Amino acid sequence: QQPIQVIGGGLAGTEAAWQIAQAGVPVILHEMRPKRFSPAHHTENLAELVCSNSFGAMASDRAAGLLHAELRQLGSIVISKADEHAVPAGGALAVDRGQFGEDLTKTLANHPLIDFRRGEVTAIPEGIVVLASGPLTSPDLAADLQRFTGMEYLNFFDAASPIIAGDSINKDIVFMASRYDKGEAAYLNCPMNKEQYLQFREALCQAEQTELKDFERETAKFFEACLPIEEMAKRGEDTMRYGPLKPVGLSDPRTGERNYAVIQLRQEDKAGQLWNMVGFQTNLRWGEQKRVFQMIPGLETAEFVRLGVMHRNTFLNAPQLMLATLQFKQRPTLLAAGQLIGTEGYTAASAGGWLAGTNAARLALGKEPLILPVTTMMGALFEFIRSAAPKHFQPMAPNFGIVPDLGVKIKSKPEKYGRYRDRSLADLATWKRENLPILIEEDNHR
Ligand code: FAD
């Protein structure tokens, strides 16, 4: 049997290679380190955690914790090693990163069906392949990927605005309209008077920014056209009012008049549960973003499902290119996972690795690739990746805003998230019985 090739031994590639080998299919895992290092990696270990040592909140009624629970049900190697090497971290699943990476490296290298090769891959190979080269994919491979997808479908920089949960927006203040009433009313508009605008601008100018890394500063130079909102505020009192906060073409239904400034929120998902702050790419610290953006009328109790970032990040326009099975539409034998497909964070990358690896092995065995139930956090994430609007696609972290509604109104957040958790784990158990009887057998032997 021809081995499957996995490119990149990060979070996604490590999980993918393990799932392929566990399905009885030979796999070649290519990792360029230590021959070549990305600007953020420093060790030879598989699944190196480049920054924080945390996989996020542990409780299964939190988005990250639910993803951990789903991955445990599915036999993820990354989460099982994270559990084994966990260190105390309050409510988070954090690990001893050295032990975690060394153990995974040894475990994979010792698997009889994994051929672990140290070296850079510079072009997408033939055959069944899983691409998992991450946010800092080496330049030659990125160029080949760009040739394959078309120039405009691979991004090198992530300048993402915050995203807000729709049900946390105060609809008594914010109004729905499109500028000049063009087309259907499509934007939520947060109105500001002069005093509110000046206070907001002052807070933006004073707020603390994150430090860009050297390699990010280099990349940021190319993005003069995409100024952070705080930079715009500093350039002049009215600069934002001629940019993303322009009030023209909108009148406030409460007064029938034009506001002094307006912040627009654009719908991010089909269900209208997520709203993106238009033009609010920012380098402010996360705590500062919450504090300052909650000054905006209507957003006083806003729940941010994603905060703004501006950093180097190689990612594909997944909604244009991918299926929810994590196969490319134009070449179904090519799959991808991790930061490259626009999921954010270590746990989401491992989840993508699980699905891409499982489906790559199924293709090799002549079986149909699988789609996860959308009521699970994993399924919801890959459905978002497939169905988000391609024009404004930005990477997404796991969050409850992307999960289909429960269909009943529940006020208490802990109760609501607990219900999401129960539904997800029950649906995943049924799905597993129907699609992966082999995993059920392994569970019975444990
Ligand atoms: P990676 O884990 O980066 O794995 C990709 C692997 O592919 C790497 O080992 C790389 O060496 C290898 N590779 C690249 N090109 C080639 C090639 N041509 N041939 C062979 N191998 C190749 N997420 C968090 O959850 N928490 C954080 O604190 C956090 N901090 C971050 C800080 C920085 C600076 C960056 C860039 C990202 C950060 N992220 C963080 C996001 C993080 O990168 C992802 O969560 C996760 O590592 C993505 O997993 P991945 O498998 O897609 O990529």
mmCIF file of C-alpha atoms in Angstrom, residues 74-412:
data_model
loop_
_atom_site.group_PDB
_atom_site.id
_atom_site.type_symbol
_atom_site.label_atom_id
_atom_site.label_comp_id
_atom_site.label_asym_id
_atom_site.label_seq_id
_atom_site.Cartn_x
_atom_site.Cartn_y
_atom_site.Cartn_z
ATOM 1 C CA LEU A 74 -12.306 10.026 19.518
ATOM 2 C CA GLY A 75 -8.980 8.693 20.822
ATOM 3 C CA SER A 76 -6.837 11.783 20.108
ATOM 4 C CA ILE A 77 -3.143 11.231 20.827
ATOM 5 C CA VAL A 78 -2.490 14.959 21.396
ATOM 6 C CA ILE A 79 -5.152 15.312 24.093
ATOM 7 C CA SER A 80 -4.238 12.024 25.747
ATOM 8 C CA LYS A 81 -0.596 13.183 26.045
ATOM 9 C CA ALA A 82 -1.749 16.625 27.219
ATOM 10 C CA ASP A 83 -3.750 14.908 29.988
ATOM 11 C CA GLU A 84 -0.734 12.774 30.891
ATOM 12 C CA HIS A 85 1.637 15.757 31.148
ATOM 13 C CA ALA A 86 -0.814 18.271 32.631
ATOM 14 C CA VAL A 87 0.456 20.807 35.171
ATOM 15 C CA PRO A 88 -1.733 22.756 37.632
ATOM 16 C CA ALA A 89 -3.184 25.819 35.863
ATOM 17 C CA GLY A 90 -6.408 26.802 37.576
ATOM 18 C CA GLY A 91 -9.231 25.802 35.258
ATOM 19 C CA ALA A 92 -7.043 25.319 32.171
ATOM 20 C CA LEU A 93 -5.499 22.248 30.553
ATOM 21 C CA ALA A 94 -1.830 23.285 30.575
ATOM 22 C CA VAL A 95 1.124 20.958 30.053
ATOM 23 C CA ASP A 96 4.799 20.553 30.775
ATOM 24 C CA ARG A 97 5.697 21.443 27.209
ATOM 25 C CA GLY A 98 9.097 19.686 27.202
ATOM 26 C CA GLN A 99 7.754 16.345 28.440
ATOM 27 C CA PHE A 100 4.659 16.644 26.235
ATOM 28 C CA GLY A 101 6.664 17.227 23.032
ATOM 29 C CA GLU A 102 9.346 14.626 23.822
ATOM 30 C CA ASP A 103 6.770 11.954 24.632
ATOM 31 C CA LEU A 104 4.815 12.588 21.419
ATOM 32 C CA THR A 105 8.019 12.521 19.362
ATOM 33 C CA LYS A 106 9.064 9.179 20.863
ATOM 34 C CA THR A 107 5.590 7.677 20.608
ATOM 35 C CA LEU A 108 5.182 8.523 16.935
ATOM 36 C CA ALA A 109 8.748 7.594 15.990
ATOM 37 C CA ASN A 110 8.201 4.137 17.567
ATOM 38 C CA HIS A 111 4.979 3.393 15.687
ATOM 39 C CA PRO A 112 5.717 0.642 13.141
ATOM 40 C CA LEU A 113 3.569 2.303 10.445
ATOM 41 C CA ILE A 114 5.032 5.832 10.833
ATOM 42 C CA ASP A 115 8.119 6.730 8.796
ATOM 43 C CA PHE A 116 9.295 9.957 10.448
ATOM 44 C CA ARG A 117 11.454 12.051 8.103
ATOM 45 C CA ARG A 118 13.258 15.245 9.059
ATOM 46 C CA GLY A 119 13.338 17.615 6.077
ATOM 47 C CA GLU A 120 11.501 20.392 4.311
ATOM 48 C CA VAL A 121 8.924 19.566 1.627
ATOM 49 C CA THR A 122 9.018 22.250 -1.049
ATOM 50 C CA ALA A 123 6.177 21.087 -3.319
ATOM 51 C CA ILE A 124 2.871 19.286 -2.753
ATOM 52 C CA PRO A 125 3.491 15.587 -3.490
ATOM 53 C CA GLU A 126 1.303 13.221 -5.522
ATOM 54 C CA GLY A 127 -0.922 10.634 -3.839
ATOM 55 C CA ILE A 128 -2.939 11.020 -0.650
ATOM 56 C CA VAL A 129 -1.480 13.960 1.264
ATOM 57 C CA VAL A 130 -2.363 15.884 4.424
ATOM 58 C CA LEU A 131 -1.018 19.451 4.490
ATOM 59 C CA ALA A 132 -0.394 20.615 8.055
ATOM 60 C CA SER A 133 2.496 23.045 7.721
ATOM 61 C CA GLY A 134 0.899 25.654 9.947
ATOM 62 C CA PRO A 135 0.822 29.449 10.230
ATOM 63 C CA LEU A 136 4.520 29.720 9.373
ATOM 64 C CA THR A 137 4.612 27.360 6.372
ATOM 65 C CA SER A 138 8.035 27.529 4.706
ATOM 66 C CA PRO A 139 8.186 29.978 1.769
ATOM 67 C CA ASP A 140 8.817 27.413 -1.013
ATOM 68 C CA LEU A 141 5.895 25.226 0.014
ATOM 69 C CA ALA A 142 3.685 28.312 0.416
ATOM 70 C CA ALA A 143 4.594 29.377 -3.131
ATOM 71 C CA ASP A 144 3.647 25.931 -4.480
ATOM 72 C CA LEU A 145 0.408 26.011 -2.529
ATOM 73 C CA GLN A 146 -0.325 29.415 -4.009
ATOM 74 C CA ARG A 147 0.270 28.032 -7.501
ATOM 75 C CA PHE A 148 -2.169 25.217 -6.715
ATOM 76 C CA THR A 149 -4.953 27.330 -5.171
ATOM 77 C CA GLY A 150 -4.517 30.597 -7.074
ATOM 78 C CA MET A 151 -2.693 33.638 -5.662
ATOM 79 C CA GLU A 152 -5.653 35.230 -3.957
ATOM 80 C CA TYR A 153 -6.598 32.206 -1.861
ATOM 81 C CA LEU A 154 -3.549 32.066 0.405
ATOM 82 C CA ASN A 155 -3.069 34.795 3.009
ATOM 83 C CA PHE A 156 0.180 35.571 4.804
ATOM 84 C CA PHE A 157 -1.075 38.004 7.395
ATOM 85 C CA ASP A 158 -4.064 37.895 9.657
ATOM 86 C CA ALA A 159 -5.548 41.321 10.356
ATOM 87 C CA ALA A 160 -8.723 40.242 12.069
ATOM 88 C CA SER A 161 -11.327 42.414 13.736
ATOM 89 C CA PRO A 162 -13.103 41.262 16.902
ATOM 90 C CA ILE A 163 -16.226 39.123 16.567
ATOM 91 C CA ILE A 164 -19.177 39.533 18.929
ATOM 92 C CA ALA A 165 -21.960 37.121 19.936
ATOM 93 C CA GLY A 166 -25.223 38.508 18.501
ATOM 94 C CA ASP A 167 -27.286 37.869 21.627
ATOM 95 C CA SER A 168 -24.952 40.066 23.723
ATOM 96 C CA ILE A 169 -25.593 43.185 21.584
ATOM 97 C CA ASN A 170 -28.130 45.742 22.894
ATOM 98 C CA LYS A 171 -30.660 45.979 20.040
ATOM 99 C CA ASP A 172 -32.446 48.915 21.756
ATOM 100 C CA ILE A 173 -29.468 51.097 20.807
ATOM 101 C CA VAL A 174 -27.928 49.385 17.801
ATOM 102 C CA PHE A 175 -29.970 49.544 14.575
ATOM 103 C CA MET A 176 -30.099 47.425 11.442
ATOM 104 C CA ALA A 177 -29.469 49.245 8.134
ATOM 105 C CA SER A 178 -27.244 49.321 5.078
ATOM 106 C CA ARG A 179 -25.561 52.557 4.007
ATOM 107 C CA TYR A 180 -27.812 54.598 1.681
ATOM 108 C CA ASP A 181 -30.427 51.828 2.143
ATOM 109 C CA LYS A 182 -28.631 49.838 -0.562
ATOM 110 C CA GLY A 183 -30.025 46.310 -0.818
ATOM 111 C CA GLU A 184 -31.364 44.533 2.234
ATOM 112 C CA ALA A 185 -30.609 46.055 5.660
ATOM 113 C CA ALA A 186 -27.496 44.010 6.440
ATOM 114 C CA TYR A 187 -25.405 45.773 9.077
ATOM 115 C CA LEU A 188 -25.898 46.388 12.774
ATOM 116 C CA ASN A 189 -24.941 50.026 13.423
ATOM 117 C CA CYS A 190 -23.666 51.343 16.752
ATOM 118 C CA PRO A 191 -24.413 55.099 16.899
ATOM 119 C CA MET A 192 -22.192 57.645 18.693
ATOM 120 C CA ASN A 193 -22.659 61.315 19.582
ATOM 121 C CA LYS A 194 -19.705 63.708 19.584
ATOM 122 C CA GLU A 195 -18.924 63.334 23.266
ATOM 123 C CA GLN A 196 -18.985 59.531 23.089
ATOM 124 C CA TYR A 197 -16.785 59.603 19.995
ATOM 125 C CA LEU A 198 -14.143 61.853 21.585
ATOM 126 C CA GLN A 199 -14.008 59.754 24.764
ATOM 127 C CA PHE A 200 -13.723 56.588 22.714
ATOM 128 C CA ARG A 201 -10.910 58.047 20.595
ATOM 129 C CA GLU A 202 -9.026 59.145 23.703
ATOM 130 C CA ALA A 203 -9.348 55.649 25.223
ATOM 131 C CA LEU A 204 -8.082 54.059 21.986
ATOM 132 C CA CYS A 205 -5.054 56.387 21.887
ATOM 133 C CA GLN A 206 -4.165 55.584 25.511
ATOM 134 C CA ALA A 207 -4.797 51.815 25.423
ATOM 135 C CA GLU A 208 -1.901 49.355 25.734
ATOM 136 C CA GLN A 209 -0.706 47.555 22.598
ATOM 137 C CA THR A 210 0.876 44.108 22.220
ATOM 138 C CA GLU A 211 4.526 43.879 21.233
ATOM 139 C CA LEU A 212 4.970 42.604 17.685
ATOM 140 C CA LYS A 213 7.734 40.011 17.218
ATOM 141 C CA ASP A 214 10.590 41.060 14.879
ATOM 142 C CA PHE A 215 9.409 38.790 12.062
ATOM 143 C CA GLU A 216 5.894 40.147 12.454
ATOM 144 C CA ARG A 217 7.077 43.754 12.338
ATOM 145 C CA GLU A 218 8.717 43.004 8.969
ATOM 146 C CA THR A 219 5.468 41.567 7.597
ATOM 147 C CA ALA A 220 3.353 44.367 9.067
ATOM 148 C CA LYS A 221 5.198 46.882 6.873
ATOM 149 C CA PHE A 222 3.393 45.435 3.865
ATOM 150 C CA PHE A 223 0.030 46.194 5.397
ATOM 151 C CA GLU A 224 -0.013 49.971 5.475
ATOM 152 C CA ALA A 225 -3.411 49.758 3.741
ATOM 153 C CA CYS A 226 -4.803 47.837 6.702
ATOM 154 C CA LEU A 227 -4.124 50.208 9.613
ATOM 155 C CA PRO A 228 -4.937 49.157 13.173
ATOM 156 C CA ILE A 229 -7.868 51.160 14.543
ATOM 157 C CA GLU A 230 -5.697 52.657 17.335
ATOM 158 C CA GLU A 231 -3.202 53.947 14.726
ATOM 159 C CA MET A 232 -6.032 55.563 12.845
ATOM 160 C CA ALA A 233 -7.255 57.198 16.076
ATOM 161 C CA LYS A 234 -3.786 58.628 16.692
ATOM 162 C CA ARG A 235 -3.503 60.133 13.197
ATOM 163 C CA GLY A 236 -6.118 62.812 13.848
ATOM 164 C CA GLU A 237 -9.372 63.650 15.601
ATOM 165 C CA ASP A 238 -11.524 62.931 12.548
ATOM 166 C CA THR A 239 -9.485 60.236 10.784
ATOM 167 C CA MET A 240 -11.770 57.426 11.997
ATOM 168 C CA ARG A 241 -14.864 59.431 10.975
ATOM 169 C CA TYR A 242 -13.572 59.427 7.402
ATOM 170 C CA GLY A 243 -12.754 55.722 7.696
ATOM 171 C CA PRO A 244 -14.601 52.862 9.398
ATOM 172 C CA LEU A 245 -16.612 55.176 11.708
ATOM 173 C CA LYS A 246 -18.070 57.319 8.930
ATOM 174 C CA PRO A 247 -21.725 58.164 9.627
ATOM 175 C CA VAL A 248 -22.802 59.018 6.061
ATOM 176 C CA GLY A 249 -25.746 57.250 4.430
ATOM 177 C CA LEU A 250 -27.235 56.131 7.748
ATOM 178 C CA SER A 251 -29.920 57.712 9.889
ATOM 179 C CA ASP A 252 -30.684 56.669 13.441
ATOM 180 C CA PRO A 253 -34.302 55.371 13.602
ATOM 181 C CA ARG A 254 -34.621 56.795 17.144
ATOM 182 C CA THR A 255 -34.109 60.388 15.924
ATOM 183 C CA GLY A 256 -34.307 60.173 12.137
ATOM 184 C CA GLU A 257 -30.961 62.052 12.072
ATOM 185 C CA ARG A 258 -27.435 61.229 11.055
ATOM 186 C CA ASN A 259 -25.175 60.282 13.998
ATOM 187 C CA TYR A 260 -21.776 61.876 14.687
ATOM 188 C CA ALA A 261 -20.045 58.526 14.116
ATOM 189 C CA VAL A 262 -21.167 54.942 13.501
ATOM 190 C CA ILE A 263 -19.466 51.591 14.038
ATOM 191 C CA GLN A 264 -20.774 48.873 11.752
ATOM 192 C CA LEU A 265 -21.061 45.174 12.564
ATOM 193 C CA ARG A 266 -21.178 42.738 9.656
ATOM 194 C CA GLN A 267 -22.791 39.305 9.863
ATOM 195 C CA GLU A 268 -20.144 36.599 10.028
ATOM 196 C CA ASP A 269 -22.128 33.337 9.878
ATOM 197 C CA LYS A 270 -25.246 32.152 8.058
ATOM 198 C CA ALA A 271 -27.304 31.930 11.275
ATOM 199 C CA GLY A 272 -26.531 35.556 12.259
ATOM 200 C CA GLN A 273 -25.111 34.539 15.643
ATOM 201 C CA LEU A 274 -21.731 36.215 15.053
ATOM 202 C CA TRP A 275 -20.997 39.857 14.196
ATOM 203 C CA ASN A 276 -17.681 41.264 12.996
ATOM 204 C CA MET A 277 -16.588 44.839 13.867
ATOM 205 C CA VAL A 278 -15.887 46.305 10.428
ATOM 206 C CA GLY A 279 -12.419 47.888 10.100
ATOM 207 C CA PHE A 280 -11.401 47.145 13.691
ATOM 208 C CA GLN A 281 -8.188 45.212 13.090
ATOM 209 C CA THR A 282 -6.064 46.003 16.097
ATOM 210 C CA ASN A 283 -2.869 45.357 18.015
ATOM 211 C CA LEU A 284 -4.340 46.293 21.396
ATOM 212 C CA ARG A 285 -3.912 43.844 24.271
ATOM 213 C CA TRP A 286 -6.928 41.563 24.654
ATOM 214 C CA GLY A 287 -7.995 42.961 28.038
ATOM 215 C CA GLU A 288 -7.742 46.480 26.614
ATOM 216 C CA GLN A 289 -9.873 45.564 23.593
ATOM 217 C CA LYS A 290 -12.689 44.403 25.862
ATOM 218 C CA ARG A 291 -12.463 47.496 28.051
ATOM 219 C CA VAL A 292 -12.323 50.033 25.217
ATOM 220 C CA PHE A 293 -14.774 48.373 22.788
ATOM 221 C CA GLN A 294 -17.389 47.987 25.520
ATOM 222 C CA MET A 295 -17.486 51.821 25.595
ATOM 223 C CA ILE A 296 -19.275 51.675 22.230
ATOM 224 C CA PRO A 297 -23.026 52.331 22.612
ATOM 225 C CA GLY A 298 -24.884 49.025 22.362
ATOM 226 C CA LEU A 299 -21.781 46.956 23.112
ATOM 227 C CA GLU A 300 -21.618 47.600 26.874
ATOM 228 C CA THR A 301 -22.129 43.901 27.642
ATOM 229 C CA ALA A 302 -20.718 42.528 24.390
ATOM 230 C CA GLU A 303 -19.320 39.015 24.531
ATOM 231 C CA PHE A 304 -16.263 38.753 22.296
ATOM 232 C CA VAL A 305 -16.001 35.286 20.734
ATOM 233 C CA ARG A 306 -12.788 36.356 19.074
ATOM 234 C CA LEU A 307 -10.606 39.408 19.731
ATOM 235 C CA GLY A 308 -8.699 41.333 17.098
ATOM 236 C CA VAL A 309 -5.227 40.236 16.037
ATOM 237 C CA MET A 310 -2.633 41.349 13.557
ATOM 238 C CA HIS A 311 0.028 38.744 13.075
ATOM 239 C CA ARG A 312 1.806 36.673 10.523
ATOM 240 C CA ASN A 313 -0.402 33.726 9.673
ATOM 241 C CA THR A 314 -0.428 31.652 6.526
ATOM 242 C CA PHE A 315 -3.994 30.508 5.924
ATOM 243 C CA LEU A 316 -6.144 29.420 3.034
ATOM 244 C CA ASN A 317 -9.495 30.796 2.016
ATOM 245 C CA ALA A 318 -11.058 27.562 3.207
ATOM 246 C CA PRO A 319 -14.720 28.330 2.300
ATOM 247 C CA GLN A 320 -13.619 28.752 -1.306
ATOM 248 C CA LEU A 321 -11.402 25.690 -1.391
ATOM 249 C CA MET A 322 -12.389 23.025 1.122
ATOM 250 C CA LEU A 323 -15.125 20.551 1.999
ATOM 251 C CA ALA A 324 -16.242 19.808 5.588
ATOM 252 C CA THR A 325 -14.308 16.515 5.245
ATOM 253 C CA LEU A 326 -11.160 18.715 5.034
ATOM 254 C CA GLN A 327 -10.529 17.612 1.444
ATOM 255 C CA PHE A 328 -9.772 20.171 -1.266
ATOM 256 C CA LYS A 329 -12.642 20.483 -3.738
ATOM 257 C CA GLN A 330 -10.242 20.566 -6.682
ATOM 258 C CA ARG A 331 -8.230 17.521 -5.540
ATOM 259 C CA PRO A 332 -10.018 15.193 -3.083
ATOM 260 C CA THR A 333 -6.817 13.218 -2.373
ATOM 261 C CA LEU A 334 -5.325 16.378 -0.867
ATOM 262 C CA LEU A 335 -6.485 17.259 2.651
ATOM 263 C CA ALA A 336 -5.409 19.995 5.048
ATOM 264 C CA ALA A 337 -5.716 20.792 8.739
ATOM 265 C CA GLY A 338 -4.574 23.199 11.427
ATOM 266 C CA GLN A 339 -3.927 26.889 11.251
ATOM 267 C CA LEU A 340 -3.513 26.550 7.477
ATOM 268 C CA ILE A 341 -7.278 26.033 7.012
ATOM 269 C CA GLY A 342 -8.147 28.948 9.304
ATOM 270 C CA THR A 343 -8.860 27.289 12.629
ATOM 271 C CA GLU A 344 -7.267 29.032 15.608
ATOM 272 C CA GLY A 345 -5.376 27.449 18.449
ATOM 273 C CA TYR A 346 -3.653 24.248 19.533
ATOM 274 C CA THR A 347 -6.809 22.237 20.302
ATOM 275 C CA ALA A 348 -8.582 23.213 17.081
ATOM 276 C CA ALA A 349 -5.458 22.240 15.110
ATOM 277 C CA SER A 350 -5.416 18.834 16.795
ATOM 278 C CA ALA A 351 -9.127 18.422 15.992
ATOM 279 C CA GLY A 352 -8.470 19.185 12.317
ATOM 280 C CA GLY A 353 -5.573 16.741 12.351
ATOM 281 C CA TRP A 354 -7.884 14.064 13.722
ATOM 282 C CA LEU A 355 -10.452 14.507 10.940
ATOM 283 C CA ALA A 356 -7.975 14.977 8.071
ATOM 284 C CA GLY A 357 -5.962 11.943 9.244
ATOM 285 C CA THR A 358 -9.059 9.791 9.697
ATOM 286 C CA ASN A 359 -10.378 10.745 6.253
ATOM 287 C CA ALA A 360 -7.010 10.300 4.532
ATOM 288 C CA ALA A 361 -6.841 6.760 5.942
ATOM 289 C CA ARG A 362 -10.438 6.089 4.840
ATOM 290 C CA LEU A 363 -9.595 7.193 1.287
ATOM 291 C CA ALA A 364 -6.626 4.805 1.266
ATOM 292 C CA LEU A 365 -8.901 1.991 2.467
ATOM 293 C CA GLY A 366 -11.557 2.749 -0.172
ATOM 294 C CA LYS A 367 -14.080 4.099 2.366
ATOM 295 C CA GLU A 368 -16.200 7.262 2.215
ATOM 296 C CA PRO A 369 -14.701 10.280 4.060
ATOM 297 C CA LEU A 370 -16.645 11.419 7.132
ATOM 298 C CA ILE A 371 -18.311 14.666 8.197
ATOM 299 C CA LEU A 372 -18.762 15.278 11.935
ATOM 300 C CA PRO A 373 -22.192 16.216 13.371
ATOM 301 C CA VAL A 374 -22.585 20.026 13.315
ATOM 302 C CA THR A 375 -23.900 19.914 16.884
ATOM 303 C CA THR A 376 -20.383 19.018 18.071
ATOM 304 C CA MET A 377 -17.767 21.738 18.496
ATOM 305 C CA MET A 378 -15.534 19.958 15.979
ATOM 306 C CA GLY A 379 -18.323 19.582 13.424
ATOM 307 C CA ALA A 380 -19.440 23.198 13.898
ATOM 308 C CA LEU A 381 -15.897 24.455 13.379
ATOM 309 C CA PHE A 382 -15.408 22.553 10.117
ATOM 310 C CA GLU A 383 -18.869 23.525 8.915
ATOM 311 C CA PHE A 384 -17.947 27.171 9.572
ATOM 312 C CA ILE A 385 -14.705 26.696 7.636
ATOM 313 C CA ARG A 386 -16.709 25.299 4.714
ATOM 314 C CA SER A 387 -19.618 27.724 4.716
ATOM 315 C CA ALA A 388 -18.348 31.137 5.942
ATOM 316 C CA ALA A 389 -18.496 34.018 3.466
ATOM 317 C CA PRO A 390 -15.307 33.632 1.363
ATOM 318 C CA LYS A 391 -15.008 37.386 0.733
ATOM 319 C CA HIS A 392 -14.281 38.268 4.354
ATOM 320 C CA PHE A 393 -12.991 34.933 5.613
ATOM 321 C CA GLN A 394 -10.914 35.182 8.777
ATOM 322 C CA PRO A 395 -9.600 32.398 11.010
ATOM 323 C CA MET A 396 -11.924 31.185 13.768
ATOM 324 C CA ALA A 397 -11.389 29.737 17.227
ATOM 325 C CA PRO A 398 -13.853 27.252 18.749
ATOM 326 C CA ASN A 399 -16.777 29.078 20.369
ATOM 327 C CA PHE A 400 -20.463 28.481 21.088
ATOM 328 C CA GLY A 401 -21.521 31.158 18.598
ATOM 329 C CA ILE A 402 -20.844 28.771 15.687
ATOM 330 C CA VAL A 403 -22.862 25.875 17.148
ATOM 331 C CA PRO A 404 -26.501 25.556 15.924
ATOM 332 C CA ASP A 405 -29.024 27.034 18.319
ATOM 333 C CA LEU A 406 -30.765 24.741 20.816
ATOM 334 C CA GLY A 407 -34.168 25.912 19.584
ATOM 335 C CA VAL A 408 -35.244 26.912 23.110
ATOM 336 C CA LYS A 409 -34.509 30.177 24.905
ATOM 337 C CA ILE A 410 -32.257 29.648 27.919
ATOM 338 C CA LYS A 411 -31.199 32.772 29.816
ATOM 339 C CA SER A 412 -28.495 31.315 32.043
#
